[in-house]
Amino acid sequence: MTTIFDGRMGLTFGQIYLMTGGVDWPDFDDSRRGQVNGLLGAAQPGRLLLTTGLHSGEVGLRVERLDEEPVLDDTWEEIVEVSFEPAGPALLLHGLDSSQFVKTELPVVSYRARYCAADMDKGKEIDVVSDDEPVVDRYLLQLWPAAPAPDVIRKQTSATASYWHQEH
């Protein structure tokens, strides 16, 4: 397992981006168009849009690259999966309007991406977290090599996730 990022990720408008191969920013609506889930947009090639409950501030985020599918951790409140293929090896991860950028490389193969969330409703309710306050909502993005497959909602418990699953 390779940890790409593990810490606090700044964002606004509840958006975190993962872009590869120099592709431009994902479009908020187009990134989820035609998908079943509304939390992890993968409809635009080479990029992912991660939706959070928190509007602005910092969330807890961990991003991992694995060699095989991880065991499903049912302790997460929200779990969705999509297929993802990088547009090139250069990877850029950051929150919308954040000065924090994570730059690394990702092998160019077909991936399955699992996005897990906890406390989305709390993040939505609090709305804004200052830099000196503890994080409210937490997220995990896991990537492993896999053949393309339709996106799927594996678990949904929060009103916030339900809203986004219906909004695409």
PDB file of C-alpha atoms in Angstrom:
ATOM      1  CA  MET A   1       0.000   0.000   0.000  1.00  0.00           C
ATOM      2  CA  THR A   2       1.146   3.521  -0.820  1.00  0.00           C
ATOM      3  CA  THR A   3      -0.278   6.450   1.129  1.00  0.00           C
ATOM      4  CA  ILE A   4      -0.716   9.388  -1.252  1.00  0.00           C
ATOM      5  CA  PHE A   5      -2.086  11.728   1.419  1.00  0.00           C
ATOM      6  CA  ASP A   6      -3.139  11.490   5.064  1.00  0.00           C
ATOM      7  CA  GLY A   7      -4.127  14.632   6.927  1.00  0.00           C
ATOM      8  CA  ARG A   8      -6.295  17.738   6.830  1.00  0.00           C
ATOM      9  CA  MET A   9      -7.432  18.862   3.385  1.00  0.00           C
ATOM     10  CA  GLY A  10      -8.657  22.424   2.934  1.00  0.00           C
ATOM     11  CA  LEU A  11     -11.627  23.052   0.657  1.00  0.00           C
ATOM     12  CA  THR A  12     -14.569  25.252  -0.200  1.00  0.00           C
ATOM     13  CA  PHE A  13     -17.982  24.347  -1.602  1.00  0.00           C
ATOM     14  CA  GLY A  14     -17.485  20.768  -0.341  1.00  0.00           C
ATOM     15  CA  GLN A  15     -15.199  19.811  -3.231  1.00  0.00           C
ATOM     16  CA  ILE A  16     -11.879  17.964  -3.447  1.00  0.00           C
ATOM     17  CA  TYR A  17     -10.273  17.254  -6.809  1.00  0.00           C
ATOM     18  CA  LEU A  18      -7.971  14.498  -8.000  1.00  0.00           C
ATOM     19  CA  MET A  19      -6.640  15.239 -11.490  1.00  0.00           C
ATOM     20  CA  THR A  20      -4.134  13.283 -13.581  1.00  0.00           C
ATOM     21  CA  GLY A  21      -2.085  13.786 -16.708  1.00  0.00           C
ATOM     22  CA  GLY A  22      -2.519  17.548 -16.766  1.00  0.00           C
ATOM     23  CA  VAL A  23      -6.284  17.465 -17.363  1.00  0.00           C
ATOM     24  CA  ASP A  24      -8.210  20.559 -16.364  1.00  0.00           C
ATOM     25  CA  TRP A  25     -10.595  20.983 -13.421  1.00  0.00           C
ATOM     26  CA  PRO A  26     -13.614  18.697 -13.394  1.00  0.00           C
ATOM     27  CA  ASP A  27     -16.983  20.275 -14.014  1.00  0.00           C
ATOM     28  CA  PHE A  28     -19.144  19.850 -10.913  1.00  0.00           C
ATOM     29  CA  ASP A  29     -22.260  18.591 -12.726  1.00  0.00           C
ATOM     30  CA  ASP A  30     -20.587  16.779 -15.625  1.00  0.00           C
ATOM     31  CA  SER A  31     -18.290  14.859 -13.283  1.00  0.00           C
ATOM     32  CA  ARG A  32     -21.275  12.859 -11.958  1.00  0.00           C
ATOM     33  CA  ARG A  33     -23.491  12.797 -15.038  1.00  0.00           C
ATOM     34  CA  GLY A  34     -24.851   9.325 -15.765  1.00  0.00           C
ATOM     35  CA  GLN A  35     -23.633   7.853 -12.482  1.00  0.00           C
ATOM     36  CA  VAL A  36     -25.644   6.122  -9.769  1.00  0.00           C
ATOM     37  CA  ASN A  37     -23.675   7.784  -6.947  1.00  0.00           C
ATOM     38  CA  GLY A  38     -23.358  11.512  -6.361  1.00  0.00           C
ATOM     39  CA  LEU A  39     -20.371  11.541  -3.972  1.00  0.00           C
ATOM     40  CA  LEU A  40     -17.485  10.483  -6.228  1.00  0.00           C
ATOM     41  CA  GLY A  41     -17.663  11.964  -9.714  1.00  0.00           C
ATOM     42  CA  ALA A  42     -15.708   9.967 -12.298  1.00  0.00           C
ATOM     43  CA  ALA A  43     -17.651  10.674 -15.498  1.00  0.00           C
ATOM     44  CA  GLN A  44     -14.913  12.927 -16.919  1.00  0.00           C
ATOM     45  CA  PRO A  45     -11.742  11.088 -17.996  1.00  0.00           C
ATOM     46  CA  GLY A  46      -8.629  11.431 -15.847  1.00  0.00           C
ATOM     47  CA  ARG A  47     -10.232  13.163 -12.864  1.00  0.00           C
ATOM     48  CA  LEU A  48     -12.298  12.546  -9.764  1.00  0.00           C
ATOM     49  CA  LEU A  49     -14.528  14.945  -7.841  1.00  0.00           C
ATOM     50  CA  LEU A  50     -14.917  14.070  -4.147  1.00  0.00           C
ATOM     51  CA  THR A  51     -17.943  15.658  -2.465  1.00  0.00           C
ATOM     52  CA  THR A  52     -17.895  16.390   1.287  1.00  0.00           C
ATOM     53  CA  GLY A  53     -20.510  17.397   3.845  1.00  0.00           C
ATOM     54  CA  LEU A  54     -18.479  20.384   5.057  1.00  0.00           C
ATOM     55  CA  HIS A  55     -18.815  23.505   2.913  1.00  0.00           C
ATOM     56  CA  SER A  56     -15.560  25.263   3.817  1.00  0.00           C
ATOM     57  CA  GLY A  57     -12.542  24.601   5.990  1.00  0.00           C
ATOM     58  CA  GLU A  58     -10.655  21.365   6.489  1.00  0.00           C
ATOM     59  CA  VAL A  59     -11.749  17.732   6.464  1.00  0.00           C
ATOM     60  CA  GLY A  60      -9.823  14.607   7.360  1.00  0.00           C
ATOM     61  CA  LEU A  61      -8.690  12.805   4.201  1.00  0.00           C
ATOM     62  CA  ARG A  62      -6.627   9.722   3.490  1.00  0.00           C
ATOM     63  CA  VAL A  63      -5.809   8.596  -0.071  1.00  0.00           C
ATOM     64  CA  GLU A  64      -4.284   5.151  -0.647  1.00  0.00           C
ATOM     65  CA  ARG A  65      -3.066   3.191  -3.675  1.00  0.00           C
ATOM     66  CA  LEU A  66      -3.286  -0.572  -3.151  1.00  0.00           C
ATOM     67  CA  ASP A  67      -2.212  -3.602  -5.164  1.00  0.00           C
ATOM     68  CA  GLU A  68      -5.564  -5.354  -4.778  1.00  0.00           C
ATOM     69  CA  GLU A  69      -9.107  -4.700  -3.633  1.00  0.00           C
ATOM     70  CA  PRO A  70      -9.169  -3.935   0.093  1.00  0.00           C
ATOM     71  CA  VAL A  71     -11.572  -5.543   2.519  1.00  0.00           C
ATOM     72  CA  LEU A  72     -14.766  -3.515   2.736  1.00  0.00           C
ATOM     73  CA  ASP A  73     -14.716  -1.609   6.048  1.00  0.00           C
ATOM     74  CA  ASP A  74     -18.379  -1.380   7.025  1.00  0.00           C
ATOM     75  CA  THR A  75     -17.621   1.024   9.891  1.00  0.00           C
ATOM     76  CA  TRP A  76     -17.756   3.872   7.334  1.00  0.00           C
ATOM     77  CA  GLU A  77     -21.201   5.490   7.022  1.00  0.00           C
ATOM     78  CA  GLU A  78     -20.990   6.083   3.262  1.00  0.00           C
ATOM     79  CA  ILE A  79     -19.225   3.888   0.704  1.00  0.00           C
ATOM     80  CA  VAL A  80     -19.299   4.318  -3.078  1.00  0.00           C
ATOM     81  CA  GLU A  81     -17.148   2.914  -5.876  1.00  0.00           C
ATOM     82  CA  VAL A  82     -16.340   4.046  -9.411  1.00  0.00           C
ATOM     83  CA  SER A  83     -13.931   3.083 -12.166  1.00  0.00           C
ATOM     84  CA  PHE A  84     -11.083   5.495 -12.854  1.00  0.00           C
ATOM     85  CA  GLU A  85      -8.334   5.659 -15.452  1.00  0.00           C
ATOM     86  CA  PRO A  86      -5.592   8.281 -15.107  1.00  0.00           C
ATOM     87  CA  ALA A  87      -4.949  10.502 -18.139  1.00  0.00           C
ATOM     88  CA  GLY A  88      -1.222  10.317 -17.365  1.00  0.00           C
ATOM     89  CA  PRO A  89       1.084   9.606 -14.430  1.00  0.00           C
ATOM     90  CA  ALA A  90       1.113  13.130 -12.932  1.00  0.00           C
ATOM     91  CA  LEU A  91      -1.392  13.345 -10.076  1.00  0.00           C
ATOM     92  CA  LEU A  92      -2.637  16.535  -8.416  1.00  0.00           C
ATOM     93  CA  LEU A  93      -4.890  16.422  -5.334  1.00  0.00           C
ATOM     94  CA  HIS A  94      -6.409  19.512  -3.744  1.00  0.00           C
ATOM     95  CA  GLY A  95      -9.532  21.085  -2.322  1.00  0.00           C
ATOM     96  CA  LEU A  96     -11.370  23.780  -4.272  1.00  0.00           C
ATOM     97  CA  ASP A  97      -9.869  27.211  -3.516  1.00  0.00           C
ATOM     98  CA  SER A  98      -7.241  25.614  -1.283  1.00  0.00           C
ATOM     99  CA  SER A  99      -3.615  26.634  -1.409  1.00  0.00           C
ATOM    100  CA  GLN A 100      -2.723  23.056  -0.424  1.00  0.00           C
ATOM    101  CA  PHE A 101      -1.689  20.875  -3.386  1.00  0.00           C
ATOM    102  CA  VAL A 102      -0.431  17.293  -3.283  1.00  0.00           C
ATOM    103  CA  LYS A 103       1.639  16.397  -6.331  1.00  0.00           C
ATOM    104  CA  THR A 104       2.809  12.858  -7.012  1.00  0.00           C
ATOM    105  CA  GLU A 105       2.628  10.152  -9.665  1.00  0.00           C
ATOM    106  CA  LEU A 106       0.190   7.311 -10.200  1.00  0.00           C
ATOM    107  CA  PRO A 107       0.800   4.342 -12.528  1.00  0.00           C
ATOM    108  CA  VAL A 108      -1.461   4.577 -15.564  1.00  0.00           C
ATOM    109  CA  VAL A 109      -3.724   1.528 -15.326  1.00  0.00           C
ATOM    110  CA  SER A 110      -7.454   1.036 -14.916  1.00  0.00           C
ATOM    111  CA  TYR A 111      -8.444   1.500 -11.248  1.00  0.00           C
ATOM    112  CA  ARG A 112     -11.393   0.954  -9.008  1.00  0.00           C
ATOM    113  CA  ALA A 113     -11.854   3.864  -6.612  1.00  0.00           C
ATOM    114  CA  ARG A 114     -13.655   3.425  -3.290  1.00  0.00           C
ATOM    115  CA  TYR A 115     -14.705   6.610  -1.469  1.00  0.00           C
ATOM    116  CA  CYS A 116     -15.744   6.275   2.166  1.00  0.00           C
ATOM    117  CA  ALA A 117     -17.158   8.975   4.437  1.00  0.00           C
ATOM    118  CA  ALA A 118     -17.997   9.489   8.107  1.00  0.00           C
ATOM    119  CA  ASP A 119     -19.984  12.324   9.710  1.00  0.00           C
ATOM    120  CA  MET A 120     -21.154  13.977   6.470  1.00  0.00           C
ATOM    121  CA  ASP A 121     -24.323  15.248   8.147  1.00  0.00           C
ATOM    122  CA  LYS A 122     -22.291  16.810  10.987  1.00  0.00           C
ATOM    123  CA  GLY A 123     -20.047  18.496   8.421  1.00  0.00           C
ATOM    124  CA  LYS A 124     -23.079  19.803   6.542  1.00  0.00           C
ATOM    125  CA  GLU A 125     -24.633  21.105   9.776  1.00  0.00           C
ATOM    126  CA  ILE A 126     -21.462  22.849  11.002  1.00  0.00           C
ATOM    127  CA  ASP A 127     -20.814  24.189   7.468  1.00  0.00           C
ATOM    128  CA  VAL A 128     -17.437  25.873   8.184  1.00  0.00           C
ATOM    129  CA  VAL A 129     -14.439  24.677  10.217  1.00  0.00           C
ATOM    130  CA  SER A 130     -11.584  27.070  10.998  1.00  0.00           C
ATOM    131  CA  ASP A 131      -7.956  25.938  10.722  1.00  0.00           C
ATOM    132  CA  ASP A 132      -7.611  25.793  14.520  1.00  0.00           C
ATOM    133  CA  GLU A 133     -10.754  23.670  15.053  1.00  0.00           C
ATOM    134  CA  PRO A 134     -10.875  19.856  14.938  1.00  0.00           C
ATOM    135  CA  VAL A 135     -12.124  18.212  11.747  1.00  0.00           C
ATOM    136  CA  VAL A 136     -15.752  17.119  11.745  1.00  0.00           C
ATOM    137  CA  ASP A 137     -16.121  14.855   8.727  1.00  0.00           C
ATOM    138  CA  ARG A 138     -13.560  12.306   7.520  1.00  0.00           C
ATOM    139  CA  TYR A 139     -12.946  10.636   4.156  1.00  0.00           C
ATOM    140  CA  LEU A 140     -10.972   7.762   2.652  1.00  0.00           C
ATOM    141  CA  LEU A 141     -10.217   7.267  -1.052  1.00  0.00           C
ATOM    142  CA  GLN A 142      -8.726   3.915  -2.034  1.00  0.00           C
ATOM    143  CA  LEU A 143      -7.448   3.077  -5.532  1.00  0.00           C
ATOM    144  CA  TRP A 144      -6.509  -0.404  -6.787  1.00  0.00           C
ATOM    145  CA  PRO A 145      -6.060  -1.953 -10.264  1.00  0.00           C
ATOM    146  CA  ALA A 146      -9.329  -3.360 -11.617  1.00  0.00           C
ATOM    147  CA  ALA A 147     -11.242  -3.745 -14.840  1.00  0.00           C
ATOM    148  CA  PRO A 148     -13.823  -1.031 -15.539  1.00  0.00           C
ATOM    149  CA  ALA A 149     -17.232  -1.618 -13.942  1.00  0.00           C
ATOM    150  CA  PRO A 150     -20.340   0.498 -13.287  1.00  0.00           C
ATOM    151  CA  ASP A 151     -20.319   2.792 -10.273  1.00  0.00           C
ATOM    152  CA  VAL A 152     -22.120   1.527  -7.198  1.00  0.00           C
ATOM    153  CA  ILE A 153     -23.411   2.741  -3.845  1.00  0.00           C
ATOM    154  CA  ARG A 154     -22.241   0.139  -1.324  1.00  0.00           C
ATOM    155  CA  LYS A 155     -23.582   1.923   1.779  1.00  0.00           C
ATOM    156  CA  GLN A 156     -25.593   5.095   2.372  1.00  0.00           C
ATOM    157  CA  THR A 157     -26.785   6.283   5.786  1.00  0.00           C
ATOM    158  CA  SER A 158     -26.717  10.095   5.832  1.00  0.00           C
ATOM    159  CA  ALA A 159     -29.201  12.648   4.525  1.00  0.00           C
ATOM    160  CA  THR A 160     -26.293  14.512   2.900  1.00  0.00           C
ATOM    161  CA  ALA A 161     -25.214  11.469   0.878  1.00  0.00           C
ATOM    162  CA  SER A 162     -28.832  10.743  -0.046  1.00  0.00           C
ATOM    163  CA  TYR A 163     -29.205  14.300  -1.356  1.00  0.00           C
ATOM    164  CA  TRP A 164     -26.083  14.058  -3.557  1.00  0.00           C
ATOM    165  CA  HIS A 165     -27.042  10.620  -4.870  1.00  0.00           C
ATOM    166  CA  GLN A 166     -30.299  12.167  -6.144  1.00  0.00           C
ATOM    167  CA  GLU A 167     -28.785  15.409  -7.495  1.00  0.00           C
ATOM    168  CA  HIS A 168     -26.875  14.162 -10.487  1.00  0.00           C
TER     169      HIS A 168
END
